[in-house]
Short mmCIF file of C-alpha atoms and ligand atoms in Angstrom, two decimals:
data_model
loop_
_atom_site.label_atom_id
_atom_site.label_comp_id
_atom_site.label_asym_id
_atom_site.label_seq_id
_atom_site.Cartn_x
_atom_site.Cartn_y
_atom_site.Cartn_z
CA MET G 1 0.03 0.04 0.01
CA THR G 2 2.77 2.43 0.04
CA ASP G 3 4.54 4.06 -3.00
CA ILE G 4 8.05 3.35 -2.21
CA TYR G 5 9.04 5.19 -5.52
CA SER G 6 7.45 8.52 -4.61
CA ARG G 7 9.49 8.16 -1.26
CA LEU G 8 12.82 7.80 -3.10
CA VAL G 9 12.44 10.22 -5.58
CA ASN G 10 11.42 13.20 -3.03
CA LYS G 11 14.67 13.19 -1.05
CA GLY G 12 18.34 12.63 -0.77
CA PRO G 13 20.47 11.05 -3.72
CA GLY G 14 17.31 9.77 -5.14
CA ARG G 15 15.99 13.01 -5.77
CA ASP G 16 19.23 13.98 -7.72
CA VAL G 17 19.27 11.15 -9.77
CA ALA G 18 15.47 11.23 -10.75
CA LYS G 19 15.96 14.89 -11.73
CA LYS G 20 19.10 14.02 -13.79
CA LEU G 21 17.06 11.16 -15.56
CA GLY G 22 13.97 13.19 -16.10
CA LEU G 23 11.81 10.63 -14.19
CA PRO G 24 8.53 11.47 -12.62
CA GLN G 25 8.96 13.14 -9.15
CA PRO G 26 5.41 13.03 -7.51
CA ALA G 27 5.11 15.94 -5.18
CA VAL G 28 4.34 15.42 -1.51
CA LEU G 29 0.61 16.59 -1.34
CA ARG G 30 -0.49 19.14 1.40
CA ARG G 31 -3.26 17.26 3.02
CA TYR G 32 -5.83 18.71 5.45
CA GLU G 33 -5.13 18.64 9.05
CA PRO G 34 -7.05 20.04 11.75
CA GLY G 35 -5.57 23.49 12.79
CA GLN G 36 -4.04 24.10 9.21
CA PRO G 37 -4.42 27.48 7.55
CA LEU G 38 -7.02 27.23 4.65
CA ILE G 39 -4.13 27.96 2.21
CA ASN G 40 -0.48 28.58 2.19
CA GLY G 41 0.01 32.36 0.84
CA PRO G 42 -2.06 35.00 -0.83
CA VAL G 43 -5.21 34.53 -3.11
CA LEU G 44 -5.28 36.47 -6.31
CA ILE G 45 -8.90 37.05 -7.47
CA GLU G 46 -9.05 37.83 -11.26
CA GLY G 47 -12.08 39.06 -13.13
CA SER G 48 -13.87 42.56 -13.29
CA SER G 49 -17.36 41.56 -12.88
CA ALA G 50 -19.64 42.35 -10.04
CA GLY G 51 -19.46 38.45 -9.15
CA ALA G 52 -15.71 38.91 -8.60
CA ASP G 53 -15.73 41.88 -6.52
CA GLU G 54 -18.36 40.15 -4.26
CA LEU G 55 -16.26 37.23 -3.90
CA ALA G 56 -13.18 39.12 -3.05
CA ALA G 57 -15.08 41.16 -0.43
CA GLU G 58 -16.45 37.57 0.97
CA LEU G 59 -12.82 36.39 0.99
CA LEU G 60 -11.43 39.35 2.83
CA THR G 61 -13.56 37.93 5.82
CA TRP G 62 -11.92 34.83 5.60
CA ASP G 63 -8.46 34.37 7.29
CA VAL G 64 -6.84 34.81 3.78
CA ASP G 65 -4.68 37.44 2.01
CA VAL G 66 -6.65 38.64 -0.93
CA ARG G 67 -4.97 40.35 -4.04
CA ARG G 68 -6.99 42.00 -6.84
CA HIS G 69 -3.72 42.42 -8.76
CA ALA G 70 -0.57 40.27 -9.26
CA VAL G 71 2.44 41.70 -7.19
CA PRO G 72 5.50 40.65 -9.28
CA ARG G 73 7.42 37.77 -7.79
CA GLU G 74 5.15 37.41 -4.91
CA LYS G 75 4.69 33.42 -4.25
CA LEU G 76 0.53 33.01 -4.50
CA GLY G 77 -1.17 29.99 -2.64
CA GLY G 78 -3.88 30.35 -5.25
CA ILE G 79 -5.70 32.08 -8.03
CA VAL G 80 -9.18 32.27 -8.55
CA LEU G 81 -10.29 32.96 -12.03
CA VAL G 82 -13.92 34.59 -12.13
CA LEU G 83 -15.37 34.06 -15.38
CA ASP G 84 -19.26 34.50 -14.77
CA SER G 85 -19.83 37.21 -17.32
CA LEU G 86 -18.59 35.81 -20.54
CA ALA G 87 -20.70 36.55 -23.71
CA SER G 88 -18.38 35.22 -26.35
CA PRO G 89 -15.26 33.00 -26.62
CA VAL G 90 -13.24 36.14 -27.13
CA ASP G 91 -14.05 37.35 -23.58
CA LEU G 92 -11.77 34.57 -22.37
CA GLU G 93 -8.61 36.07 -23.60
CA LYS G 94 -8.11 38.97 -21.29
CA PRO G 95 -8.71 37.34 -17.93
CA VAL G 96 -6.89 34.07 -18.90
CA LEU G 97 -3.60 35.75 -20.49
CA THR G 98 -3.63 38.09 -17.29
CA VAL G 99 -3.13 35.44 -14.87
CA ALA G 100 -0.97 33.34 -17.02
CA SER G 101 1.96 35.00 -16.03
CA SER G 102 1.26 34.53 -12.30
CA LEU G 103 1.04 30.83 -12.79
CA ARG G 104 4.81 30.83 -12.49
CA ASP G 105 4.60 32.40 -8.92
CA LEU G 106 2.08 29.71 -7.99
CA ALA G 107 3.57 28.19 -4.74
CA PRO G 108 4.04 24.28 -4.09
CA ASN G 109 0.65 22.70 -3.81
CA GLY G 110 -1.03 25.72 -5.05
CA ARG G 111 -4.55 26.19 -6.03
CA VAL G 112 -6.30 27.49 -9.39
CA VAL G 113 -9.85 27.56 -9.14
CA THR G 114 -12.23 28.85 -12.10
CA VAL G 115 -15.68 30.20 -11.07
CA SER G 116 -18.00 30.21 -14.35
CA LEU G 117 -21.51 29.72 -15.50
CA THR G 118 -22.72 26.09 -16.52
CA PRO G 119 -22.78 25.55 -20.16
CA ASP G 120 -26.29 24.53 -20.50
CA GLY G 121 -27.71 27.97 -20.84
CA GLY G 122 -27.32 31.27 -22.78
CA SER G 123 -26.84 32.21 -26.31
CA PRO G 124 -24.77 30.11 -28.55
CA ALA G 125 -21.85 32.18 -28.27
CA ALA G 126 -22.14 32.62 -24.57
CA ALA G 127 -22.69 28.69 -24.30
CA ALA G 128 -19.33 28.31 -26.51
CA ALA G 129 -17.28 30.51 -23.88
CA ARG G 130 -18.67 28.75 -20.74
CA GLN G 131 -17.90 25.42 -22.41
CA GLY G 132 -14.65 26.93 -23.35
CA VAL G 133 -13.95 27.14 -19.56
CA ASP G 134 -14.05 23.29 -19.37
CA GLY G 135 -11.28 22.71 -21.97
CA LEU G 136 -9.13 25.44 -20.39
CA LEU G 137 -9.36 24.43 -17.05
CA ARG G 138 -8.68 20.80 -17.71
CA SER G 139 -5.64 21.58 -19.90
CA LEU G 140 -4.12 23.77 -17.34
CA ALA G 141 -4.55 21.34 -14.52
CA LYS G 142 -2.51 19.09 -16.81
CA GLU G 143 0.09 21.86 -16.89
CA LEU G 144 0.45 22.78 -13.27
CA ARG G 145 3.43 21.10 -11.37
CA ALA G 146 4.39 20.60 -7.57
CA GLY G 147 1.16 19.25 -6.22
CA ALA G 148 -0.49 22.37 -7.61
CA THR G 149 -4.28 21.49 -8.73
CA GLY G 150 -6.91 23.28 -11.05
CA ASN G 151 -10.69 22.93 -10.34
CA GLY G 152 -13.78 24.56 -11.32
CA ILE G 153 -17.08 25.78 -9.86
CA LEU G 154 -20.12 25.99 -12.36
CA LEU G 155 -22.86 28.41 -11.31
CA ALA G 156 -26.34 27.59 -12.65
CA ASP G 157 -28.68 30.13 -13.46
CA GLY G 158 -29.58 32.31 -10.43
CA VAL G 159 -26.71 31.17 -8.26
CA GLY G 160 -24.08 33.96 -7.60
CA THR G 161 -20.63 33.63 -6.81
CA THR G 162 -20.98 34.30 -3.19
CA ALA G 163 -24.14 31.52 -2.73
CA PRO G 164 -23.30 29.31 0.25
CA THR G 165 -22.29 26.25 -1.73
CA ALA G 166 -20.15 28.45 -4.18
CA LEU G 167 -18.22 29.61 -1.06
CA GLY G 168 -18.30 25.86 0.29
CA ALA G 169 -16.90 24.82 -3.12
CA LEU G 170 -14.23 27.28 -3.09
CA ARG G 171 -13.08 26.40 0.56
CA PHE G 172 -12.89 22.80 -0.41
CA PHE G 173 -10.71 23.46 -3.55
CA LEU G 174 -8.56 25.88 -1.98
CA SER G 175 -7.82 23.69 1.02
CA GLY G 176 -5.82 20.45 1.65
CA ARG G 177 -9.08 18.65 1.63
CA SER G 178 -9.23 18.52 -2.12
CA ALA G 179 -5.35 17.25 -2.33
CA TYR G 180 -6.07 14.56 -4.83
CA VAL G 181 -8.82 16.28 -6.52
CA ASP G 182 -7.65 17.73 -9.97
CA GLY G 183 -9.02 18.74 -13.35
CA GLN G 184 -12.57 18.57 -12.18
CA PHE G 185 -15.77 20.63 -11.68
CA VAL G 186 -18.61 20.86 -9.18
CA ARG G 187 -22.02 22.23 -10.44
CA VAL G 188 -23.74 24.34 -8.12
CA GLY G 189 -27.26 24.10 -8.86
CA SER G 190 -29.15 25.85 -6.22
CA THR G 191 -28.83 28.33 -3.40
CA SER G 192 -29.52 25.77 -0.82
CA GLY G 193 -26.68 24.87 1.90
CA LYS G 194 -24.89 26.85 4.56
CA LEU G 195 -21.46 27.46 5.73
CA PRO G 196 -20.76 25.92 9.09
CA ALA G 197 -20.31 28.06 12.21
CA ASP G 198 -17.05 25.94 13.08
CA ASP G 199 -14.90 25.22 9.91
CA GLU G 200 -13.07 22.40 11.87
CA LYS G 201 -16.50 20.51 12.94
CA PRO G 202 -19.00 21.07 9.87
CA LEU G 203 -20.77 17.87 10.83
CA ALA G 204 -21.22 18.84 14.43
CA GLY G 205 -24.72 17.27 15.57
CA LYS G 206 -24.95 15.12 12.72
CA VAL G 207 -25.67 11.15 12.88
CA ALA G 208 -23.90 9.52 9.76
CA VAL G 209 -24.03 5.78 8.65
CA VAL G 210 -21.16 4.57 6.77
CA THR G 211 -21.37 1.08 5.16
CA GLY G 212 -18.35 -1.11 4.60
CA ALA G 213 -16.97 0.76 7.17
CA ALA G 214 -14.87 -1.97 8.73
CA ARG G 215 -11.38 -1.35 6.61
CA GLY G 216 -10.28 0.60 3.45
CA ILE G 217 -11.98 3.54 2.35
CA GLY G 218 -14.90 2.95 4.18
CA ALA G 219 -12.87 2.91 7.52
CA ALA G 220 -11.42 6.40 6.58
CA ILE G 221 -14.75 7.92 5.91
CA ALA G 222 -15.76 6.91 9.28
CA ARG G 223 -12.99 8.26 10.90
CA THR G 224 -13.08 11.79 8.80
CA LEU G 225 -16.83 12.14 9.48
CA HIS G 226 -16.18 11.70 13.04
CA ARG G 227 -13.08 14.25 12.94
CA ASP G 228 -15.72 16.62 11.32
CA GLY G 229 -18.03 16.36 14.45
CA ALA G 230 -20.53 13.61 13.36
CA THR G 231 -21.59 10.60 15.49
CA VAL G 232 -21.02 7.61 13.10
CA VAL G 233 -22.75 4.07 12.69
CA ALA G 234 -20.24 1.98 11.18
CA VAL G 235 -22.04 -0.97 9.04
CA ASP G 236 -20.31 -4.08 7.53
CA ILE G 237 -20.90 -7.78 7.25
CA PRO G 238 -20.98 -9.94 10.18
CA ALA G 239 -17.69 -11.75 9.06
CA ALA G 240 -15.90 -8.50 9.16
CA GLY G 241 -17.27 -7.84 12.95
CA ASP G 242 -13.82 -7.67 14.74
CA HIS G 243 -12.66 -4.94 12.66
CA LEU G 244 -15.64 -3.26 12.38
CA ALA G 245 -15.90 -2.88 16.41
CA ALA G 246 -12.34 -1.64 16.33
CA VAL G 247 -13.21 1.13 13.88
CA ALA G 248 -16.39 2.11 15.89
CA ASN G 249 -14.63 2.21 19.30
CA ASP G 250 -12.25 4.27 17.84
CA ILE G 251 -14.12 6.90 16.81
CA ARG G 252 -16.85 6.50 19.63
CA GLY G 253 -19.44 5.55 17.12
CA THR G 254 -21.36 2.23 16.85
CA ALA G 255 -21.05 -0.93 15.07
CA LEU G 256 -24.01 -2.65 13.07
CA GLN G 257 -23.48 -5.98 11.76
CA LEU G 258 -25.43 -6.23 8.54
CA ASP G 259 -25.15 -7.64 4.93
CA ILE G 260 -26.32 -4.45 3.16
CA SER G 261 -28.06 -6.73 0.45
CA ARG G 262 -30.51 -8.13 2.90
CA ASP G 263 -34.05 -6.96 1.88
CA ASP G 264 -34.37 -5.52 5.39
CA ALA G 265 -31.19 -3.54 5.25
CA GLY G 266 -32.85 -0.17 5.04
CA PRO G 267 -35.20 -0.34 8.07
CA ARG G 268 -32.37 -2.13 10.26
CA ILE G 269 -30.14 1.08 9.35
CA ILE G 270 -33.02 3.34 10.33
CA GLU G 271 -33.94 1.66 13.37
CA HIS G 272 -30.22 1.53 14.70
CA ALA G 273 -29.26 5.13 13.90
CA VAL G 274 -32.71 6.52 15.38
CA GLY G 275 -32.77 4.08 18.08
CA ARG G 276 -29.39 4.43 19.27
CA HIS G 277 -28.62 7.96 18.33
CA GLY G 278 -31.92 9.65 18.00
CA ARG G 279 -31.67 10.57 14.33
CA LEU G 280 -30.22 10.23 10.89
CA ASP G 281 -28.84 12.75 8.72
CA ILE G 282 -26.18 11.27 6.43
CA LEU G 283 -25.74 7.81 4.54
CA VAL G 284 -22.67 6.90 2.72
CA HIS G 285 -23.05 4.00 0.59
CA ASN G 286 -19.44 2.96 0.43
CA ALA G 287 -19.62 -1.10 0.66
CA GLY G 288 -18.74 -2.38 -2.68
CA ILE G 289 -17.02 -5.65 -4.24
CA THR G 290 -15.33 -6.58 -7.40
CA ARG G 291 -15.44 -10.12 -9.18
CA ASP G 292 -13.52 -9.22 -12.25
CA LYS G 293 -13.80 -11.40 -15.29
CA LEU G 294 -13.61 -10.77 -19.22
CA LEU G 295 -17.27 -10.54 -20.33
CA VAL G 296 -16.75 -13.60 -22.31
CA ASN G 297 -16.27 -15.73 -19.28
CA MET G 298 -18.67 -13.87 -17.07
CA ASP G 299 -21.12 -15.94 -15.09
CA HIS G 300 -24.44 -15.41 -12.99
CA GLY G 301 -22.63 -15.50 -9.72
CA ARG G 302 -19.99 -12.84 -10.67
CA TRP G 303 -22.56 -10.67 -12.32
CA SER G 304 -25.29 -10.84 -9.88
CA SER G 305 -23.43 -10.56 -6.43
CA VAL G 306 -21.63 -7.45 -7.96
CA ILE G 307 -25.01 -5.66 -9.16
CA GLY G 308 -26.42 -6.83 -5.85
CA VAL G 309 -24.24 -5.44 -3.47
CA ASN G 310 -22.95 -2.23 -5.47
CA ILE G 311 -26.33 -0.81 -6.80
CA ALA G 312 -29.35 -2.85 -6.07
CA ALA G 313 -28.90 -2.66 -2.17
CA GLN G 314 -28.24 1.18 -2.59
CA LEU G 315 -31.55 1.70 -4.28
CA ARG G 316 -33.46 -0.59 -1.96
CA ILE G 317 -32.07 1.12 1.23
CA ASN G 318 -32.64 4.68 -0.50
CA GLU G 319 -36.10 3.63 -1.06
CA ALA G 320 -36.52 3.03 2.73
CA LEU G 321 -35.02 6.04 3.74
CA LEU G 322 -37.00 8.18 1.46
CA ALA G 323 -40.14 6.77 3.05
CA SER G 324 -39.07 7.32 6.51
CA GLU G 325 -40.05 10.46 8.42
CA HIS G 326 -36.65 10.28 10.07
CA PHE G 327 -35.08 11.06 7.18
CA ARG G 328 -36.49 14.69 6.37
CA SER G 329 -34.09 17.20 7.69
CA ALA G 330 -31.70 18.31 5.12
CA PRO G 331 -30.88 14.65 4.31
CA ARG G 332 -27.69 13.61 2.77
CA ILE G 333 -26.46 10.66 0.68
CA VAL G 334 -23.01 10.13 -0.62
CA SER G 335 -22.38 7.03 -2.97
CA LEU G 336 -19.18 5.56 -4.05
CA ALA G 337 -19.07 5.44 -7.94
CA SER G 338 -15.65 4.78 -9.71
CA THR G 339 -13.88 6.06 -12.64
CA SER G 340 -14.43 2.38 -14.18
CA GLY G 341 -18.08 3.31 -14.33
CA ILE G 342 -17.17 6.48 -16.34
CA ALA G 343 -14.23 5.35 -18.65
CA GLY G 344 -14.80 1.56 -18.39
CA ASN G 345 -12.10 -0.86 -17.62
CA ARG G 346 -11.22 -4.20 -18.82
CA GLY G 347 -12.37 -7.21 -16.99
CA GLN G 348 -14.92 -5.08 -15.00
CA THR G 349 -18.24 -4.81 -16.96
CA ASN G 350 -20.17 -6.09 -13.96
CA TYR G 351 -18.46 -3.57 -11.91
CA ALA G 352 -18.78 -0.86 -14.33
CA ALA G 353 -22.30 -1.37 -14.91
CA SER G 354 -22.71 -1.29 -11.04
CA LYS G 355 -20.85 1.94 -10.87
CA GLY G 356 -22.15 3.70 -13.80
CA GLY G 357 -25.53 2.70 -12.08
CA VAL G 358 -24.77 4.84 -9.18
CA ILE G 359 -24.19 7.68 -11.27
CA GLY G 360 -27.60 7.05 -12.71
CA MET G 361 -29.33 6.60 -9.62
CA VAL G 362 -27.89 9.85 -7.76
CA ARG G 363 -28.98 11.85 -10.82
CA ALA G 364 -32.65 10.36 -10.72
CA THR G 365 -32.69 10.62 -6.90
CA ALA G 366 -31.71 14.27 -6.45
CA PRO G 367 -35.19 15.60 -7.04
CA LEU G 368 -36.66 13.42 -4.65
CA LEU G 369 -34.33 14.47 -1.75
CA ALA G 370 -34.78 18.07 -2.84
CA GLU G 371 -38.28 17.92 -1.33
CA HIS G 372 -36.84 17.72 2.00
CA GLY G 373 -33.82 20.23 1.56
CA GLY G 374 -31.47 17.25 0.93
CA SER G 375 -28.82 16.25 -1.68
CA ILE G 376 -27.54 13.00 -3.08
CA ASN G 377 -24.01 12.54 -5.13
CA ALA G 378 -21.37 10.35 -6.06
CA VAL G 379 -17.71 10.39 -5.49
CA ALA G 380 -15.72 8.39 -8.36
CA PRO G 381 -12.25 7.40 -6.83
CA GLY G 382 -9.60 6.70 -9.24
CA PHE G 383 -6.47 4.88 -8.15
CA ILE G 384 -6.34 4.52 -4.45
CA GLU G 385 -3.85 2.76 -2.39
CA THR G 386 -5.64 0.15 -0.77
CA GLU G 387 -5.60 -3.55 0.03
CA MET G 388 -7.47 -3.97 -3.26
CA THR G 389 -4.97 -2.08 -5.44
CA ALA G 390 -2.07 -3.56 -3.34
CA ARG G 391 -3.19 -6.98 -4.97
CA MET G 392 -2.55 -5.69 -8.46
CA PRO G 393 0.31 -7.07 -10.44
CA PHE G 394 3.59 -4.60 -10.02
CA ALA G 395 3.69 -3.35 -13.32
CA THR G 396 -0.11 -2.85 -13.89
CA ARG G 397 -0.21 -1.14 -10.46
CA GLU G 398 2.90 1.10 -11.12
CA ILE G 399 1.41 2.25 -14.49
CA ALA G 400 -1.98 2.96 -13.05
CA ARG G 401 -0.41 4.79 -10.00
CA ARG G 402 1.51 7.27 -12.50
CA LEU G 403 -1.03 7.96 -15.05
CA ASN G 404 -2.66 10.88 -13.63
CA SER G 405 -1.90 14.70 -13.29
CA LEU G 406 -0.21 14.41 -9.92
CA GLN G 407 1.70 11.32 -10.84
CA GLN G 408 0.75 9.09 -7.72
CA GLY G 409 -2.03 7.15 -6.14
CA GLY G 410 -4.58 8.72 -3.91
CA ARG G 411 -5.10 7.67 -0.32
CA PRO G 412 -8.41 6.59 1.27
CA GLN G 413 -8.38 9.67 3.20
CA ASP G 414 -8.55 11.82 -0.07
CA VAL G 415 -11.94 10.02 -1.02
CA ALA G 416 -12.98 10.44 2.72
CA GLU G 417 -12.61 14.28 2.43
CA ALA G 418 -14.49 14.50 -0.65
CA ILE G 419 -17.55 12.57 0.92
CA ALA G 420 -17.21 14.68 4.09
CA PHE G 421 -17.32 17.91 1.91
CA LEU G 422 -20.51 16.59 -0.16
CA ALA G 423 -21.96 15.23 3.19
CA SER G 424 -21.98 18.79 4.78
CA ASP G 425 -24.44 21.58 4.67
CA SER G 426 -21.86 23.68 2.82
CA ALA G 427 -22.30 21.50 -0.25
CA GLY G 428 -26.23 21.68 0.21
CA GLY G 429 -26.42 23.32 -3.33
CA ILE G 430 -24.70 20.34 -5.26
CA SER G 431 -27.08 17.63 -6.11
CA GLY G 432 -27.35 14.74 -8.61
CA GLU G 433 -23.42 15.14 -9.46
CA VAL G 434 -20.30 13.21 -9.51
CA LEU G 435 -17.10 14.27 -8.15
CA ARG G 436 -13.95 12.35 -9.17
CA VAL G 437 -11.01 12.09 -6.97
CA CYS G 438 -8.49 10.73 -9.23
CA GLY G 439 -5.68 13.00 -9.59
CA GLN G 440 -7.05 13.89 -13.00
CA GLN G 441 -6.46 10.20 -14.44
CA LEU G 442 -4.96 10.64 -17.94
CA VAL G 443 -6.61 7.58 -19.53
CA GLY G 444 -10.30 7.15 -20.11
CA ALA G 445 -12.93 10.02 -19.66
P1 NAI E 1 -12.64 -2.94 0.28
O1 NAI E 1 -12.80 -4.23 -0.13
O2 NAI E 1 -11.25 -2.65 1.22
O3 NAI E 1 -13.71 -2.57 1.49
C1 NAI E 1 -14.96 -2.79 1.38
C2 NAI E 1 -15.88 -3.03 2.54
O4 NAI E 1 -17.00 -3.42 2.23
C3 NAI E 1 -15.18 -4.33 3.38
O5 NAI E 1 -15.05 -4.18 4.69
C4 NAI E 1 -16.37 -5.12 3.04
O6 NAI E 1 -16.53 -6.47 4.26
C5 NAI E 1 -17.79 -4.54 3.00
N1 NAI E 1 -18.80 -5.01 2.27
C6 NAI E 1 -18.78 -5.84 1.02
N2 NAI E 1 -19.91 -6.48 0.83
C7 NAI E 1 -20.77 -5.96 1.66
C8 NAI E 1 -22.18 -6.16 2.07
N3 NAI E 1 -23.06 -6.96 1.33
N4 NAI E 1 -22.64 -5.57 3.25
C9 NAI E 1 -22.03 -4.81 4.02
N5 NAI E 1 -20.61 -4.57 3.95
C10 NAI E 1 -20.20 -4.95 2.96
O7 NAI E 1 -12.81 -1.78 -0.52
P2 NAI E 1 -12.26 -0.38 -0.97
O8 NAI E 1 -11.05 -0.42 -1.62
O9 NAI E 1 -12.07 0.24 0.49
O10 NAI E 1 -13.40 0.27 -1.77
C11 NAI E 1 -14.48 1.10 -1.02
C12 NAI E 1 -15.44 1.45 -2.08
O11 NAI E 1 -15.01 2.32 -2.88
C13 NAI E 1 -16.21 0.39 -2.84
O12 NAI E 1 -17.57 0.92 -3.19
C14 NAI E 1 -15.20 0.38 -4.18
O13 NAI E 1 -15.98 -0.14 -5.15
C15 NAI E 1 -14.83 1.96 -4.34
N6 NAI E 1 -13.52 2.16 -5.04
C16 NAI E 1 -12.45 1.90 -4.71
C17 NAI E 1 -11.42 2.15 -5.31
C18 NAI E 1 -9.95 1.60 -5.03
O14 NAI E 1 -8.90 2.19 -5.57
N7 NAI E 1 -9.76 0.94 -3.91
C19 NAI E 1 -11.32 2.98 -6.67
C20 NAI E 1 -12.85 3.31 -6.99
C21 NAI E 1 -13.92 2.94 -6.20
#
């Protein structure tokens, strides 16, 4: 599970050799830790629209040094490029070329964030400009070095640059919580949501259920939600009972031994959360399995078990929660998809069908949760250093690990941070979306 190569080329003689030979030198990513400043260095806000001015005024109330013009050779923690008033693609040139030279001054682990309008509206020229931001940002992210990332915030009609979730997403992208999110957009579809009273405990007072919490990504999610203030119910199969109890005890939560593919899984989850903790606010569908085989050799067992656990169980549990009066106060669901479900993966037709299914499920469930001020989203991890990926053959693993803009695998913690953000009220305006945590994987979609 450790990336020995990354450690070798980041210090001592290994670093010099790698430099001489032109080998990849993955940066040490600045990951979030409680107490850490939001960002290391001043943030330049580029853009001359009213939305840019309002955003700059808002950032001044945060603990951030804001610049409206670049100061030559001053190291920058981040650049926010506000492009919310584009009428045509020619309007891109001035703001984009104005920040271009500042990219040289971006500190290691720096951040570039675009704020623009969703491309599904406006005249053909405006839509071309808005869609142009997509290509621009994704290319720029591939040019950044030293752990720096580029991500974008898309504002739907009627959502301003200082809407609660626009600000929540900006904080997420500027911070170390998004260390392994690169080249991605989040779409803020509404003005719902609110920023937390305490940035270090955004989930204070919430009760969260995490499935598949005995190990891997699920255990990291449970620990992260607890760190952020939630009371956590850790769910896993009875066979994983010892590990499950260890995780639950560690985070002062409770353990529920349950196979999520059972018909009564939904009611059992509600009964446990409400019975033991008095409420249920957040459900994270993390439990998942792989049974890889080329389609030509696929059989009933492999196909049905993967569909059964990875998507059919989630649909059944959601149905129970949606029908329950205990899941009505700004409820949040976050589900684990996978980049395999977006780009496809050889040997994973069953898995990719289930994970593609998760994406369709969150899109169609979003309006149902909106009735209760709730949201549902998916997180699609790329190559994450877990027991599952440690079992891959060495060469395949080494290639998969490097083929992204950050030239390294992500950690379970990186996935957990994205989930904690989407489970918080500061992301309340994002629903029905998929956020990839993949370091901007270079192959596939
Ligand atoms: P893992 O195999 O290490 O852990 C999965 C957990 O789910 C285990 O504790 C297992 O006992 C539990 N589980 C399985 N079936 C269950 C059932 N029927 N009921 C209750 N619990 C059950 O997996 P990992 O790597 O931590 O993955 C977690 C999620 O992230 C999965 O949905 C996986 O598909 C997804 N994912 C993982 C990636 C990676 O690189 N590791 C990449 C993309 C997605």
